[in-house]
């Protein structure tokens, strides 16, 4: 406050500027508080948007929440004719497709990230990174249409019969192949989240200090041992973060999944050949024709649940990352 | 005429010029020849250049053609139509954010009760027919599998699961039906197409009516859901042994195989503009408010899976100018606009319904007089 006083005099000003230089004191100009006000508003806008979103979703889905309560989560039918709504198959489908897609994409994505970060020749790395980024830039509807028009028919005629012939004793590959179904959705989601895993994974791995690798190499470790004991432990929190981002993407993916999953709740079974439903595809399919009342409210409650699942995933991710980073020195 | 000019002077300069141009044009048009039934028969144009509508995706190709043509003639009124789906169209209409709604199914009493602007008028604007498409390599394209209503219901209920089921074989003794599983394909999104199809199944099969019912979204017992007409068409085309239901236009354009369906008189008919029109023309018991289905109507030429699509308007128009423009548009749509229907595989309205539509349009009130001055 003293510095800001309007006292004049060249000596005083000189002292002021020297003090500022020496101690890098914050200047209290009116512009500063204006700027702070603006960024505060920007920060508050996030709160308002998220808060408003939750408020609108919950208030508009109140009719179904109050009518069905917990039954909405376990009821199988989504039936506007008989005014009976439930999303059990959709929750099942959302969770199963997303987690399996992540499980399939994780080894492939991290493997590719390790190759790119550690072993890839520079020029090839440029090309591969460009390709991975291009894959990430494909709009999901394009992937969905490819899945729907090309991949699903192939799956029906070749992919699923082959799986049935060779792995048919597993409960996952039973029933008649439709092409469209959980398996197709899992594969499409895997393709979608792979570039996220590779791209983020590579960046995380590259932040691991060179010295850690060199220390192990100096001890005569193999490539695998260096990765296993020096690189991966240091990068695990970042990799977990990448996996969670990918899972978030998979949970919320709408149009591509809607196109290939078959959109029909099948009787509960472990088979991946069966058709399924997801929460986002309920919204994509039904929102346009949902008439005001319980029907619209049910669609919005599906949106609410999706928000809740994403929120829970984020919280779990935070917990996981704090657990993983415990005891690791900050780099 | 003077009132119109007076209003115009209160507007900005450019609008005055436009209005003068329109006014002159309409005077010229009126002087040139006697207007036909569908033309703008009133000399003045309402001071409205844009109307908005929302609803049925089924109507969209026809509406889009109609509205392009409509902007070229008469008062050059542009129509901004959003094909958001019948349900969303009804919602927007009830919230009064659009001038008219469009729906492939009539509004229910419950929906009508939500109106905050008085009575709602249903105005049939076109007719659609739905084909039963399938994918069977062993059936030549020139031949068509025969279905009856109850049989279709049993297939969609999951009771008949193979193409060589005795019931199917008995109906189709000349065809070589394979021992192949039937993959039932239906719409995954709510749609008027589904509303008409399920209405038909519910009409011909008691089991369907009790277990599933009719509506734009139903709880399908079996099958695979494809999004949109194109989703169902693609799923049928790429899946051997599939069966689906599609708007006639899709089936014809995509050269898909499609079946014959037995009508109420026991005759097997193919879907076409003629058979659908026959079904519509033979409709009995048309209610005064024009909220009705025309599935399974009598007549030997009738194709039974047929349905109307409606424009929805409020009887009491708040803005007289908009109301007049809207009434003019609807009048044109049910008369001259119908000539664009056949090329796009829509069925033109039968005369009896056009007359009913005229009466509905004349019911529209703008203040203390009717909106339509024809």
XYZ file of C-alpha atoms in Angstrom:
705
model
C 0.000 0.000 0.000
C 2.848 2.292 0.806
C 4.314 1.734 -2.631
C 1.090 2.666 -4.241
C 0.788 6.039 -2.545
C 0.742 9.048 -4.792
C 3.788 10.651 -3.336
C 6.023 12.102 -5.954
C 9.665 12.927 -5.988
C 12.386 11.361 -8.068
C 14.167 9.879 -5.077
C 11.114 8.058 -3.890
C 10.343 6.755 -7.357
C 13.838 5.486 -7.751
C 13.611 3.703 -4.451
C 10.291 2.233 -5.479
C 11.610 0.794 -8.723
C 14.697 -0.570 -7.013
C 12.571 -2.234 -4.381
C 10.390 -3.779 -7.028
C 13.342 -5.143 -8.897
C 14.962 -6.460 -5.774
C 11.954 -8.136 -4.225
C 9.683 -8.586 -7.292
C 6.883 -7.114 -5.288
C 3.433 -7.342 -6.702
C 2.206 -4.106 -8.211
C -1.173 -3.009 -7.057
C -2.512 -1.327 -10.141
C -6.256 -0.955 -10.817
C -5.711 -3.060 -13.985
C -4.603 -5.926 -11.773
C -7.782 -6.122 -9.795
C -9.747 -5.790 -13.019
C -7.833 -8.710 -14.501
C -8.303 -10.747 -11.354
C -11.990 -10.017 -11.505
C -12.183 -11.302 -15.047
C -10.395 -14.562 -14.344
C -12.474 -15.013 -11.218
C -15.587 -14.723 -13.374
C -14.142 -17.265 -15.785
C -13.503 -19.579 -12.884
C -16.990 -19.069 -11.507
C -18.460 -19.730 -14.972
C -17.243 -23.328 -14.710
C -19.096 -23.704 -11.430
C -22.215 -22.101 -12.826
C -22.192 -24.295 -15.955
C -21.666 -27.540 -14.053
C -24.105 -26.504 -11.332
C -26.723 -25.447 -13.883
C -26.270 -28.687 -15.800
C -26.828 -30.784 -12.705
C -29.755 -28.648 -11.623
C -31.516 -28.872 -15.003
C -30.871 -32.608 -15.339
C -32.080 -33.444 -11.854
C -35.109 -31.154 -11.910
C -36.219 -32.395 -15.331
C -35.721 -36.033 -14.441
C -37.549 -35.626 -11.144
C -40.787 -37.235 -12.452
C -39.044 -40.571 -13.065
C -36.848 -40.270 -9.978
C -39.909 -39.810 -7.783
C -42.015 -42.416 -9.624
C -39.497 -45.237 -9.948
C -36.748 -44.480 -7.416
C -34.178 -47.281 -7.322
C -36.279 -49.424 -9.635
C -35.093 -47.227 -12.489
C -31.643 -48.741 -12.035
C -32.733 -52.374 -12.064
C -35.756 -52.339 -14.357
C -35.100 -53.932 -17.739
C -37.718 -52.385 -19.980
C -37.613 -48.945 -21.497
C -41.230 -48.932 -22.513
C -43.162 -45.705 -23.122
C -46.304 -47.651 -24.070
C -46.651 -49.223 -20.655
C -44.968 -46.295 -18.884
C -42.294 -48.504 -17.435
C -38.717 -47.310 -17.535
C -35.430 -48.812 -16.462
C -31.837 -48.722 -17.536
C -30.238 -51.865 -16.132
C -29.249 -53.159 -19.593
C -27.892 -49.743 -20.531
C -25.769 -49.442 -17.390
C -24.495 -52.972 -17.998
C -23.735 -52.160 -21.635
C -22.016 -48.874 -20.842
C -19.773 -50.387 -18.182
C -18.986 -53.592 -20.065
C -18.148 -51.996 -23.414
C -16.036 -49.243 -21.869
C -14.030 -51.379 -19.476
C -13.418 -54.165 -21.992
C -12.395 -51.640 -24.627
C -9.960 -50.149 -22.128
C -8.690 -53.594 -21.132
C -7.989 -54.417 -24.783
C -6.546 -51.036 -25.661
C -4.315 -50.697 -22.595
C -1.596 -53.260 -23.450
C -1.590 -52.228 -27.084
C -1.560 -48.508 -26.330
C 1.123 -48.654 -23.639
C 3.194 -51.025 -25.778
C 3.031 -48.591 -28.671
C 3.802 -45.679 -26.349
C 6.883 -47.480 -24.992
C 8.080 -48.211 -28.514
C 7.565 -44.617 -29.600
C 9.208 -43.116 -26.543
C 12.095 -45.507 -26.054
C 13.078 -47.449 -29.138
C 11.658 -45.764 -32.198
C 14.067 -44.117 -34.661
C 13.480 -40.383 -34.797
C 12.113 -40.207 -38.340
C 9.740 -43.128 -37.901
C 8.587 -41.559 -34.650
C 7.535 -38.421 -36.502
C 5.527 -40.449 -38.994
C 3.934 -42.703 -36.373
C 3.058 -39.798 -34.089
C 1.424 -38.032 -37.007
C -0.598 -41.153 -37.799
C -1.686 -41.579 -34.182
C -2.802 -37.962 -34.047
C -4.728 -38.399 -37.300
C -6.455 -41.449 -35.831
C -7.485 -39.335 -32.857
C -8.890 -36.693 -35.194
C -11.308 -39.016 -37.008
C -14.836 -37.895 -36.078
C -16.645 -40.584 -34.123
C -19.536 -40.702 -36.583
C -17.120 -41.687 -39.342
C -15.729 -44.503 -37.227
C -19.288 -45.480 -36.370
C -20.377 -45.626 -39.989
C -17.284 -47.629 -40.904
C -18.098 -49.976 -38.040
C -21.701 -50.207 -39.103
C -21.257 -50.629 -42.852
C -17.955 -52.497 -43.060
C -16.781 -53.891 -39.759
C -20.070 -55.323 -38.421
C -20.855 -57.292 -41.629
C -17.293 -58.650 -41.601
C -17.728 -59.562 -37.963
C -20.930 -61.420 -38.758
C -19.559 -63.350 -41.700
C -15.927 -63.938 -40.655
C -14.910 -62.596 -37.268
C -17.588 -64.037 -35.026
C -17.805 -67.474 -36.726
C -14.003 -67.763 -36.366
C -14.165 -66.872 -32.680
C -17.001 -69.327 -32.215
C -15.059 -72.079 -33.938
C -11.858 -71.609 -31.970
C -12.975 -70.134 -28.670
C -16.623 -71.155 -28.685
C -16.220 -73.050 -25.390
C -15.860 -69.682 -23.639
C -19.128 -68.133 -22.448
C -18.204 -64.897 -24.226
C -18.535 -66.250 -27.747
C -21.874 -68.019 -27.766
C -25.140 -67.434 -29.524
C -25.790 -66.552 -33.129
C -23.562 -63.902 -34.706
C -25.400 -60.693 -35.641
C -22.398 -58.506 -36.361
C -23.997 -55.588 -34.556
C -23.612 -56.026 -30.829
C -21.376 -55.659 -27.789
C -18.296 -57.044 -29.531
C -18.546 -54.568 -32.387
C -19.009 -51.711 -29.924
C -15.996 -52.828 -27.883
C -13.798 -52.984 -30.997
C -14.900 -49.552 -32.225
C -14.343 -48.039 -28.780
C -10.936 -49.655 -28.633
C -9.959 -47.990 -31.899
C -11.236 -44.688 -30.567
C -9.372 -44.662 -27.274
C -6.140 -46.153 -28.589
C -4.732 -42.852 -29.917
C -5.438 -41.161 -26.558
C -3.489 -43.862 -24.742
C -0.587 -43.845 -27.194
C -0.279 -40.110 -27.445
C -0.567 -39.332 -23.719
C 1.417 -42.432 -22.796
C 4.317 -41.390 -24.980
C 4.424 -37.916 -23.484
C 4.323 -39.274 -19.962
C 7.126 -41.736 -20.676
C 9.285 -39.021 -22.171
C 9.130 -37.012 -18.959
C 10.881 -39.808 -17.050
C 14.435 -38.513 -16.422
C 17.154 -39.935 -18.645
C 19.348 -40.536 -15.570
C 17.040 -43.185 -14.182
C 17.362 -45.251 -17.331
C 21.098 -44.684 -17.497
C 21.564 -45.716 -13.891
C 19.892 -49.053 -14.530
C 21.687 -49.534 -17.831
C 24.964 -48.919 -16.016
C 24.083 -51.785 -13.713
C 23.746 -54.050 -16.744
C 19.966 -54.168 -16.942
C 18.208 -55.348 -20.099
C 15.830 -53.117 -22.047
C 12.887 -54.816 -20.413
C 14.352 -54.361 -16.944
C 14.910 -50.674 -17.598
C 11.297 -50.254 -18.692
C 9.956 -52.442 -15.914
C 11.971 -50.982 -13.021
C 12.874 -47.429 -14.043
C 10.418 -46.089 -16.579
C 7.017 -47.581 -15.770
C 7.132 -46.995 -11.991
C 8.020 -43.357 -12.514
C 5.333 -42.933 -15.148
C 2.553 -44.943 -13.544
C 0.520 -42.014 -12.254
C 0.600 -40.353 -15.658
C -0.310 -43.610 -17.369
C -3.190 -44.156 -14.967
C -4.370 -40.647 -15.804
C -4.206 -41.427 -19.512
C -6.194 -44.631 -18.962
C -8.866 -42.749 -17.038
C -9.172 -40.120 -19.740
C -9.579 -42.910 -22.261
C -12.200 -44.594 -20.094
C -14.074 -41.312 -19.803
C -14.105 -40.998 -23.557
C -15.380 -44.550 -23.932
C -18.131 -44.105 -21.326
C -19.517 -41.023 -22.996
C -19.117 -42.068 -26.621
C -22.506 -41.796 -28.229
C -22.974 -41.988 -31.936
C -20.366 -44.580 -32.901
C -21.635 -46.962 -30.228
C -25.271 -46.295 -31.099
C -24.584 -47.286 -34.679
C -22.930 -50.625 -33.917
C -24.258 -51.932 -30.587
C -27.613 -53.154 -31.886
C -29.697 -51.074 -29.460
C -31.662 -53.958 -28.083
C -31.518 -55.158 -24.515
C -30.796 -58.869 -24.693
C -31.449 -61.319 -21.855
C -28.552 -61.252 -19.383
C -25.658 -63.429 -20.485
C -21.887 -63.265 -20.774
C -21.924 -63.512 -24.550
C -20.355 -60.614 -26.393
C -22.286 -61.570 -29.529
C -25.504 -60.324 -28.020
C -26.865 -56.896 -28.798
C -26.803 -54.283 -26.075
C -27.601 -50.762 -25.088
C -25.680 -47.928 -23.466
C -26.777 -44.831 -21.572
C -25.574 -42.400 -24.251
C -27.308 -44.411 -26.975
C -30.608 -44.247 -25.065
C -30.314 -40.484 -25.267
C -29.256 -40.494 -28.924
C -32.103 -42.825 -29.887
C -34.945 -41.537 -27.804
C -34.462 -37.830 -27.227
C -35.946 -36.746 -30.548
C -39.187 -38.640 -30.070
C -39.455 -38.401 -26.314
C -42.772 -36.809 -25.487
C -42.957 -34.490 -22.498
C -43.744 -36.307 -19.276
C -42.302 -39.521 -17.919
C -40.688 -40.462 -21.237
C -38.582 -37.313 -21.550
C -37.834 -37.458 -17.864
C -36.538 -41.037 -18.220
C -34.212 -40.014 -21.043
C -32.886 -37.147 -18.936
C -32.405 -39.419 -15.951
C -30.259 -41.614 -18.180
C -28.175 -38.489 -18.794
C -28.011 -37.891 -15.041
C -26.759 -41.410 -14.435
C -24.146 -41.028 -17.150
C -22.915 -37.862 -15.453
C -22.822 -39.724 -12.156
C -20.856 -42.632 -13.606
C -18.339 -40.261 -15.202
C -18.036 -38.385 -11.923
C -17.420 -41.623 -10.002
C -14.820 -42.668 -12.564
C -13.031 -39.358 -12.100
C -13.053 -39.689 -8.327
C -11.765 -43.254 -8.534
C -9.082 -42.076 -10.919
C -7.939 -39.423 -8.446
C -7.812 -41.957 -5.631
C -5.928 -44.403 -7.826
C -3.398 -41.804 -8.851
C -2.761 -40.653 -5.277
C -2.274 -44.285 -4.244
C 0.069 -44.943 -7.110
C 2.164 -41.874 -6.499
C 2.590 -42.538 -2.798
C 6.271 -42.857 -1.985
C 7.475 -41.689 -5.374
C 9.715 -38.652 -5.207
C 8.526 -35.770 -7.284
C 10.493 -35.402 -10.459
C -54.390 -3.001 -49.357
C -54.040 0.372 -47.714
C -53.554 -1.241 -44.333
C -50.712 -3.252 -45.710
C -48.987 -0.189 -47.131
C -49.490 1.652 -43.866
C -47.835 -1.143 -41.970
C -45.008 -1.192 -44.456
C -44.148 2.434 -43.894
C -43.439 1.755 -40.295
C -40.769 -0.763 -41.298
C -37.249 -0.014 -42.443
C -36.480 1.275 -45.912
C -35.327 -2.019 -47.341
C -38.456 -3.746 -46.162
C -40.570 -1.045 -47.765
C -38.893 -1.710 -51.076
C -39.404 -5.437 -50.675
C -43.027 -5.009 -49.787
C -43.616 -2.743 -52.734
C -41.984 -5.294 -54.982
C -44.114 -8.075 -53.533
C -47.206 -5.949 -53.728
C -46.600 -5.116 -57.357
C -45.859 -8.762 -58.105
C -49.060 -9.930 -56.473
C -51.046 -7.282 -58.323
C -49.472 -8.407 -61.581
C -50.152 -12.032 -60.756
C -53.739 -11.310 -59.937
C -54.188 -9.306 -63.097
C -52.584 -11.983 -65.234
C -54.963 -14.809 -64.636
C -57.528 -16.349 -62.386
C -55.746 -18.109 -59.552
C -56.168 -21.867 -59.267
C -57.383 -23.424 -56.059
C -53.937 -23.692 -54.539
C -52.465 -20.337 -55.479
C -52.479 -17.300 -53.276
C -55.922 -16.094 -54.084
C -55.846 -13.027 -51.898
C -54.243 -10.001 -53.450
C -52.226 -8.873 -50.454
C -49.461 -10.697 -48.741
C -49.215 -10.905 -44.982
C -46.146 -9.053 -43.696
C -44.365 -12.267 -42.859
C -41.392 -13.553 -44.799
C -40.444 -16.575 -42.720
C -42.396 -19.361 -41.049
C -40.880 -22.031 -38.864
C -41.814 -25.646 -38.382
C -40.333 -28.660 -36.638
C -40.978 -32.359 -36.413
C -41.151 -35.512 -38.487
C -38.029 -36.673 -40.264
C -40.232 -38.779 -42.542
C -41.793 -35.593 -43.966
C -38.498 -33.860 -44.470
C -37.620 -34.776 -48.099
C -41.131 -33.834 -49.254
C -41.307 -30.675 -47.125
C -37.902 -29.581 -48.273
C -39.003 -29.848 -51.930
C -42.363 -28.215 -51.207
C -40.893 -25.298 -49.284
C -38.215 -24.637 -51.910
C -40.958 -24.370 -54.514
C -43.219 -22.368 -52.231
C -40.562 -19.696 -51.707
C -40.468 -19.152 -55.466
C -44.151 -18.311 -55.865
C -46.855 -16.131 -54.417
C -45.712 -14.205 -51.397
C -42.218 -15.765 -51.414
C -42.593 -16.974 -47.889
C -39.608 -18.980 -46.701
C -40.233 -21.933 -44.440
C -37.544 -23.017 -42.025
C -38.304 -26.645 -41.206
C -36.236 -28.561 -38.652
C -36.543 -32.322 -38.983
C -35.930 -33.053 -35.333
C -38.328 -35.984 -35.067
C -42.060 -36.107 -34.448
C -41.735 -36.179 -30.665
C -39.397 -33.187 -30.498
C -41.597 -31.450 -33.062
C -44.633 -31.884 -30.820
C -42.644 -30.593 -27.838
C -41.514 -27.488 -29.718
C -45.033 -26.968 -31.000
C -46.470 -27.183 -27.491
C -43.839 -24.722 -26.260
C -44.936 -22.440 -29.123
C -41.401 -21.963 -30.397
C -42.477 -22.889 -33.958
C -45.436 -21.901 -36.139
C -46.376 -25.479 -36.906
C -45.401 -28.973 -35.881
C -45.276 -32.085 -38.030
C -45.879 -35.587 -36.760
C -46.278 -39.087 -38.185
C -48.608 -40.000 -35.360
C -51.593 -37.987 -34.150
C -51.213 -36.290 -30.785
C -52.684 -38.160 -27.847
C -55.371 -36.649 -25.622
C -52.755 -36.308 -22.915
C -50.495 -34.321 -25.223
C -53.385 -32.190 -26.487
C -54.223 -31.322 -22.890
C -50.785 -29.707 -22.526
C -51.707 -26.996 -25.020
C -51.463 -23.505 -23.557
C -53.001 -21.885 -26.593
C -56.362 -23.565 -26.953
C -57.448 -26.207 -29.465
C -54.951 -27.907 -31.799
C -55.843 -28.762 -35.396
C -54.534 -31.900 -37.121
C -54.046 -31.430 -40.861
C -53.002 -34.534 -42.843
C -50.328 -33.479 -45.352
C -49.082 -36.716 -46.855
C -49.259 -40.497 -46.730
C -46.465 -42.983 -46.331
C -46.341 -46.710 -46.984
C -43.990 -49.105 -45.280
C -42.406 -52.067 -46.995
C -41.321 -55.271 -45.319
C -37.740 -55.624 -46.500
C -35.661 -58.769 -46.180
C -32.380 -60.298 -47.244
C -32.778 -63.773 -48.745
C -30.337 -64.797 -51.459
C -32.473 -67.793 -52.437
C -35.511 -65.696 -53.376
C -35.215 -64.117 -56.847
C -35.781 -60.386 -57.045
C -38.842 -60.759 -59.249
C -40.562 -62.807 -56.563
C -41.844 -61.512 -53.261
C -42.245 -63.397 -49.999
C -45.837 -63.328 -48.777
C -46.630 -62.320 -45.222
C -49.800 -62.070 -43.220
C -50.218 -59.627 -40.362
C -50.315 -62.225 -37.582
C -47.246 -63.907 -39.099
C -45.302 -60.639 -39.057
C -46.365 -60.146 -35.454
C -45.114 -63.642 -34.584
C -41.766 -62.916 -36.266
C -41.379 -59.657 -34.362
C -42.474 -61.365 -31.144
C -39.719 -63.925 -31.625
C -42.140 -66.837 -31.974
C -41.122 -67.618 -35.566
C -37.363 -67.785 -35.749
C -36.483 -69.556 -39.002
C -37.277 -68.722 -42.607
C -38.432 -72.287 -43.308
C -41.034 -72.195 -40.550
C -44.119 -74.191 -41.615
C -46.290 -71.066 -41.437
C -44.040 -69.239 -43.898
C -43.686 -72.279 -46.157
C -47.432 -72.703 -46.327
C -47.889 -69.122 -47.499
C -45.029 -69.371 -49.977
C -45.182 -72.827 -51.593
C -43.344 -71.650 -54.731
C -40.345 -70.171 -52.957
C -37.318 -72.044 -51.677
C -37.040 -70.690 -48.154
C -33.735 -71.616 -46.487
C -33.229 -73.024 -43.005
C -31.773 -69.743 -41.844
C -32.320 -67.841 -38.627
C -34.433 -64.712 -39.000
C -32.600 -61.612 -37.799
C -35.318 -59.179 -36.824
C -34.323 -55.553 -37.474
C -36.244 -52.607 -36.050
C -35.710 -48.912 -35.502
C -33.674 -48.103 -32.398
C -34.756 -44.476 -32.351
C -38.314 -43.426 -31.753
C -40.047 -42.781 -35.077
C -43.339 -42.345 -36.822
C -42.383 -45.278 -39.031
C -42.358 -47.455 -35.947
C -45.642 -45.936 -34.800
C -47.400 -46.987 -38.023
C -45.772 -50.422 -38.123
C -46.568 -51.247 -34.501
C -50.087 -49.859 -34.936
C -50.520 -52.319 -37.781
C -49.162 -55.244 -35.754
C -51.374 -54.296 -32.809
C -54.404 -54.134 -35.103
C -53.868 -57.569 -36.631
C -52.445 -59.425 -33.635
C -53.951 -59.529 -30.199
C -50.754 -60.975 -28.767
C -48.813 -57.977 -30.056
C -51.378 -55.517 -28.749
C -51.255 -57.079 -25.284
C -47.551 -57.703 -24.988
C -45.955 -54.795 -26.824
C -48.509 -52.245 -27.971
C -48.195 -49.450 -30.496
C -46.195 -46.258 -30.417
C -43.180 -44.450 -31.792
C -40.971 -46.217 -29.263
C -41.851 -49.698 -28.052
C -40.110 -52.301 -25.947
C -39.077 -54.728 -28.709
C -39.103 -58.352 -27.585
C -36.334 -59.428 -29.996
C -34.080 -58.141 -32.723
C -31.402 -55.671 -33.604
C -31.961 -51.926 -33.552
C -30.746 -49.752 -36.418
C -30.729 -45.968 -36.112
C -32.926 -44.259 -38.676
C -34.448 -45.607 -41.857
C -30.972 -45.876 -43.322
C -29.820 -47.791 -40.252
C -32.535 -50.412 -40.701
C -31.985 -50.553 -44.468
C -28.230 -51.059 -44.084
C -28.651 -53.697 -41.385
C -31.087 -55.632 -43.592
C -28.869 -55.365 -46.656
C -25.739 -56.541 -44.859
C -27.272 -59.301 -42.742
C -28.221 -62.539 -44.423
C -31.654 -63.672 -43.246
C -32.659 -60.258 -41.934
C -36.152 -58.791 -41.996
C -37.028 -55.148 -41.426
C -39.562 -52.425 -42.084
C -38.738 -49.358 -44.129
C -40.386 -46.442 -45.754
C -41.238 -47.359 -49.326
C -38.871 -44.751 -50.785
C -35.849 -46.342 -49.097
C -36.679 -49.792 -50.345
C -37.234 -48.647 -53.917
C -34.141 -46.432 -54.044
C -31.862 -49.053 -52.545
C -33.175 -51.941 -54.668
C -33.963 -53.994 -51.635
C -36.085 -57.134 -51.638
C -39.513 -56.583 -50.163
C -42.541 -58.659 -49.431
C -46.271 -58.802 -50.133
C -48.634 -58.327 -47.229
C -52.139 -59.722 -46.978
C -54.746 -56.985 -46.674
C -58.062 -57.065 -44.870
C -59.831 -58.528 -47.934
C -57.342 -61.412 -47.978
C -55.470 -60.248 -51.060
C -51.662 -60.104 -51.033
C -50.535 -56.671 -52.204
C -47.176 -55.042 -52.797
C -46.493 -51.611 -51.343
C -46.751 -48.860 -53.947
C -48.179 -45.390 -54.296
C -51.364 -46.865 -55.786
C -51.962 -49.525 -53.149
C -51.223 -47.081 -50.336
C -53.579 -44.543 -51.848
C -56.244 -47.248 -52.162
C -55.850 -48.035 -48.492
C -56.152 -44.359 -47.577
C -59.135 -43.805 -49.859
C -60.979 -46.810 -48.423
C -60.537 -45.620 -44.883
C -63.763 -45.712 -42.958
C -64.682 -43.971 -39.727
C -62.678 -40.819 -40.230
C -63.119 -38.810 -37.044
C -63.905 -35.099 -37.175
C -60.584 -34.084 -35.650
C -58.678 -36.164 -38.245
C -56.671 -38.006 -35.602
C -56.762 -41.503 -37.035
C -54.733 -44.431 -38.318
C -55.397 -46.078 -41.657
C -53.646 -49.409 -41.196
C -55.441 -52.468 -42.529
C -58.304 -50.717 -44.324
C -60.652 -52.711 -46.590
C -60.483 -52.957 -50.392
C -58.826 -55.552 -52.584
C -56.087 -53.154 -53.762
C -55.234 -51.743 -50.343
C -51.753 -52.127 -48.918
C -52.316 -52.389 -45.187
C -49.173 -50.827 -43.633
C -49.927 -47.234 -44.459
C -50.237 -44.060 -42.454
C -50.839 -40.320 -42.565
C -48.482 -37.586 -41.521
C -49.890 -34.423 -40.012
C -49.140 -30.750 -39.734
C -50.127 -29.408 -36.307
C -51.376 -25.863 -35.871
C -53.226 -23.910 -33.230
C -56.792 -22.979 -34.033
C -56.294 -19.527 -32.491
C -53.413 -17.737 -34.153
C -51.966 -15.040 -31.934
C -50.340 -13.034 -34.696
C -52.851 -12.375 -37.498
C -50.161 -11.884 -40.145
C -48.342 -15.106 -39.258
C -51.633 -16.942 -39.016
C -52.620 -15.819 -42.482
C -49.235 -16.776 -43.939
C -49.482 -20.169 -42.246
C -53.003 -20.789 -43.500
C -51.908 -19.874 -47.026
C -48.956 -22.253 -46.774
C -51.065 -25.157 -45.544
C -53.675 -24.531 -48.212
C -50.974 -24.676 -50.856
C -49.402 -27.796 -49.318
C -52.586 -29.839 -49.447
C -53.401 -28.660 -52.995
C -50.617 -27.679 -55.398
C -47.885 -28.952 -53.125
C -49.175 -32.500 -53.509
C -47.840 -32.712 -57.041
C -44.281 -33.080 -55.703
C -45.240 -36.167 -53.688
C -45.139 -39.038 -56.235
C -41.594 -38.303 -57.458
C -40.357 -38.624 -53.906
C -42.418 -41.812 -53.284
C -44.963 -40.089 -51.076
C -48.642 -40.748 -51.665
C -50.736 -37.705 -52.632
C -53.761 -37.051 -50.426
C -57.107 -38.499 -51.552
C -59.719 -35.875 -52.494
C -61.913 -36.663 -49.524
C -59.090 -35.791 -47.153
C -58.199 -32.632 -49.064
C -61.759 -31.457 -48.468
C -61.444 -32.270 -44.771
C -58.150 -30.362 -44.715
C -59.805 -27.326 -46.293
C -62.373 -27.325 -43.523
C -59.602 -27.585 -40.898
C -57.619 -24.704 -42.431
C -60.759 -22.557 -42.537
C -61.166 -23.176 -38.804
C -57.958 -21.261 -38.068
C -58.823 -17.958 -36.429
C -56.842 -14.745 -36.730
C -58.469 -12.384 -34.285
C -62.187 -12.211 -35.069
C -61.946 -13.547 -38.607
C -60.654 -16.678 -40.324
C -56.962 -16.794 -41.230
C -57.594 -18.097 -44.721
C -59.295 -15.663 -47.075
C -59.477 -17.862 -50.187
